[in-house]
Short mmCIF file of C-alpha atoms in Angstrom, two decimals:
data_model
loop_
_atom_site.label_atom_id
_atom_site.label_comp_id
_atom_site.label_asym_id
_atom_site.label_seq_id
_atom_site.Cartn_x
_atom_site.Cartn_y
_atom_site.Cartn_z
CA MET I 1 -67.11 92.47 44.03
CA ARG I 2 -68.57 91.29 40.75
CA LYS I 3 -65.78 93.00 38.78
CA LEU I 4 -63.17 91.35 40.98
CA LEU I 5 -64.75 87.95 40.40
CA LEU I 6 -64.79 88.52 36.63
CA LEU I 7 -61.16 89.62 36.73
CA LEU I 8 -60.16 86.50 38.67
CA LEU I 9 -62.03 84.27 36.23
CA ALA I 10 -60.33 86.01 33.32
CA LEU I 11 -56.87 85.49 34.84
CA ALA I 12 -57.42 81.84 35.86
CA PRO I 13 -56.34 80.33 32.49
CA PHE I 14 -53.07 82.29 32.62
CA THR I 15 -52.36 81.01 36.11
CA ILE I 16 -52.98 77.44 34.98
CA LEU I 17 -50.87 77.97 31.87
CA SER I 18 -48.09 79.44 33.99
CA ALA I 19 -48.14 76.40 36.29
CA GLN I 20 -48.08 74.08 33.26
CA SER I 21 -45.19 76.06 31.77
CA LYS I 22 -43.23 75.79 35.02
CA ARG I 23 -43.75 72.02 35.07
CA ALA I 24 -42.66 71.77 31.43
CA ILE I 25 -39.53 73.81 32.13
CA LYS I 26 -38.71 71.56 35.10
CA HIS I 27 -39.08 68.42 32.95
CA ASN I 28 -37.01 69.93 30.14
CA GLN I 29 -34.27 70.93 32.56
CA SER I 30 -34.23 67.46 34.10
CA LEU I 31 -33.39 66.02 30.67
CA SER I 32 -30.48 68.39 30.07
CA VAL I 33 -29.17 68.19 33.64
CA SER I 34 -29.19 64.38 33.50
CA TYR I 35 -27.47 64.37 30.10
CA LEU I 36 -24.77 66.77 31.31
CA ALA I 37 -24.21 64.64 34.43
CA ILE I 38 -23.62 61.59 32.20
CA LYS I 39 -21.15 63.57 30.08
CA ASP I 40 -19.34 64.91 33.14
CA GLY I 41 -19.09 61.40 34.59
CA LEU I 42 -17.44 60.22 31.38
CA VAL I 43 -15.05 63.19 31.43
CA SER I 44 -14.13 62.19 35.00
CA ASN I 45 -13.83 58.53 33.95
CA ASP I 46 -16.32 57.71 36.73
CA SER I 47 -18.54 54.81 35.69
CA ILE I 48 -20.53 54.92 38.95
CA ALA I 49 -21.45 58.59 38.38
CA VAL I 50 -22.42 57.75 34.79
CA LYS I 51 -24.61 54.90 35.99
CA LYS I 52 -26.39 57.13 38.55
CA ALA I 53 -26.92 59.89 36.00
CA ALA I 54 -28.20 57.34 33.45
CA VAL I 55 -30.76 56.10 35.99
CA ALA I 56 -31.85 59.74 36.54
CA MET I 57 -32.10 60.25 32.78
CA THR I 58 -34.23 57.12 32.45
CA ALA I 59 -36.67 58.53 35.01
CA ALA I 60 -36.64 61.95 33.32
CA LEU I 61 -37.46 60.38 29.95
CA GLU I 62 -40.20 58.20 31.41
CA ASN I 63 -41.80 61.20 33.15
CA PHE I 64 -41.45 63.62 30.25
CA LYS I 65 -44.82 64.68 28.86
CA PRO I 66 -44.71 66.24 25.39
CA ALA I 67 -48.18 67.75 25.88
CA GLY I 68 -48.31 71.40 24.95
CA MET I 69 -45.59 71.00 22.35
CA PRO I 70 -46.36 71.48 18.65
CA THR I 71 -47.57 68.26 17.03
CA ASP I 72 -44.46 67.82 14.89
CA SER I 73 -42.24 68.24 17.98
CA GLN I 74 -44.31 65.66 19.87
CA GLN I 75 -43.88 63.26 16.97
CA VAL I 76 -40.09 63.74 16.90
CA PHE I 77 -39.91 63.22 20.66
CA ASN I 78 -42.00 60.06 20.54
CA GLU I 79 -39.91 58.67 17.66
CA THR I 80 -36.60 59.32 19.41
CA LYS I 81 -37.63 58.35 22.94
CA ALA I 82 -37.21 54.61 22.32
CA ARG I 83 -33.68 55.10 20.97
CA LEU I 84 -32.77 57.33 23.90
CA MET I 85 -34.19 54.82 26.38
CA ALA I 86 -32.28 51.92 24.82
CA ASP I 87 -28.95 53.74 25.06
CA VAL I 88 -29.47 55.19 28.54
CA THR I 89 -30.70 51.85 29.89
CA SER I 90 -27.56 50.22 28.49
CA MET I 91 -25.38 52.89 30.13
CA ALA I 92 -27.14 52.31 33.46
CA GLY I 93 -26.73 48.54 33.08
CA THR I 94 -22.94 48.48 33.01
CA GLN I 95 -20.07 49.78 35.09
CA ASN I 96 -17.63 49.45 32.19
CA VAL I 97 -16.86 53.05 31.27
CA ASN I 98 -15.79 52.13 27.73
CA LYS I 99 -19.14 50.44 27.09
CA GLN I 100 -20.88 53.47 28.57
CA ARG I 101 -18.98 55.68 26.11
CA LYS I 102 -20.11 53.48 23.21
CA TYR I 103 -23.78 53.94 24.16
CA PHE I 104 -23.19 57.63 24.88
CA ALA I 105 -22.05 58.20 21.28
CA THR I 106 -25.40 57.24 19.75
CA PHE I 107 -27.29 58.71 22.70
CA SER I 108 -25.64 62.10 22.10
CA GLU I 109 -26.61 62.21 18.43
CA THR I 110 -30.25 61.52 19.27
CA PHE I 111 -30.26 63.89 22.24
CA TRP I 112 -28.93 66.72 20.07
CA GLN I 113 -31.91 66.30 17.74
CA LEU I 114 -34.22 66.95 20.69
CA THR I 115 -32.38 70.11 21.76
CA GLY I 116 -33.41 71.66 18.45
CA ILE I 117 -37.12 71.24 19.11
CA ILE I 118 -37.41 71.30 22.90
CA PRO I 119 -35.88 74.15 24.91
CA MET I 120 -33.84 72.27 27.51
CA TYR I 121 -31.41 74.55 29.19
CA LYS I 122 -31.19 78.03 30.62
CA SER I 123 -28.33 79.00 28.30
CA THR I 124 -26.69 77.90 25.06
CA LEU I 125 -26.01 74.23 24.38
CA TYR I 126 -23.02 73.35 22.19
CA TYR I 127 -22.71 70.35 19.90
CA GLN I 128 -19.07 69.29 19.98
CA GLN I 129 -17.11 66.77 17.98
CA CYS I 130 -13.88 64.85 18.30
CA PRO I 131 -12.09 65.32 14.96
CA MET I 132 -10.12 62.08 15.40
CA THR I 133 -13.17 59.81 15.46
CA GLY I 134 -16.12 62.00 14.52
CA VAL I 135 -18.04 61.17 17.71
CA THR I 136 -20.14 63.99 19.14
CA TRP I 137 -21.50 65.22 22.44
CA VAL I 138 -23.52 68.09 23.87
CA SER I 139 -22.10 70.57 26.38
CA ASN I 140 -23.33 73.61 28.23
CA LYS I 141 -19.88 75.17 27.89
CA GLU I 142 -18.00 76.19 24.78
CA GLU I 143 -14.78 74.88 26.33
CA ILE I 144 -13.96 71.38 25.05
CA LYS I 145 -13.84 68.52 27.55
CA ASN I 146 -13.83 65.34 25.49
CA PRO I 147 -15.83 62.60 27.29
CA TYR I 148 -14.46 59.90 25.00
CA TYR I 149 -10.72 60.47 25.57
CA PRO I 150 -10.41 62.37 28.86
CA LYS I 151 -6.97 61.05 29.78
CA ASN I 152 -5.10 61.62 26.53
CA MET I 153 -7.13 64.19 24.60
CA LEU I 154 -9.32 66.06 27.09
CA SER I 155 -9.28 69.32 25.12
CA CYS I 156 -9.39 67.70 21.68
CA GLY I 157 -12.53 68.70 19.81
CA LYS I 158 -14.44 71.55 18.29
CA VAL I 159 -17.86 73.16 18.46
CA ILE I 160 -19.82 72.24 15.32
CA ALA I 161 -23.23 73.73 16.23
CA GLU I 162 -25.11 75.46 18.99
CA HIS I 163 -28.68 76.01 20.13
CA ASN I 164 -29.74 79.19 21.87
CA THR I 165 -33.25 77.92 22.62
CA SER I 166 -33.08 78.68 26.31
CA LEU I 167 -35.87 78.25 28.85
#
């Protein structure tokens, strides 16, 4: 009985760490899932879907806890959070899809910086660019679906970088 108790006490920190890791993974995924929903709404030219996804992203950012991350990663997150919040709040505050795209352009650049320090998705994330304008976005698929010009140039773009930091 005593050995069993000692074994349970020895394993307790790993159980707690595992629960914390699961919560961190859930928070990280909520950021990427919300971002991808915004992008997909823009690809579909659906300002209502973008607005809903932007509201979800706002909540995900507000609830994200950088605890457990390396100090330099926490610092980068804290420095970029305000910029992300400003853009996503602006996207949520309008139903004009062209204005949403304008905010999405700067939001995407900042979001990509985070994908390099925080594992956010269960597979590769691709950083894609429209060669006509230079605007960028993040996708979970290598296939190009341009959220800025979905009617005229849906497949116009190229992959310029990728992160394999999966959860």
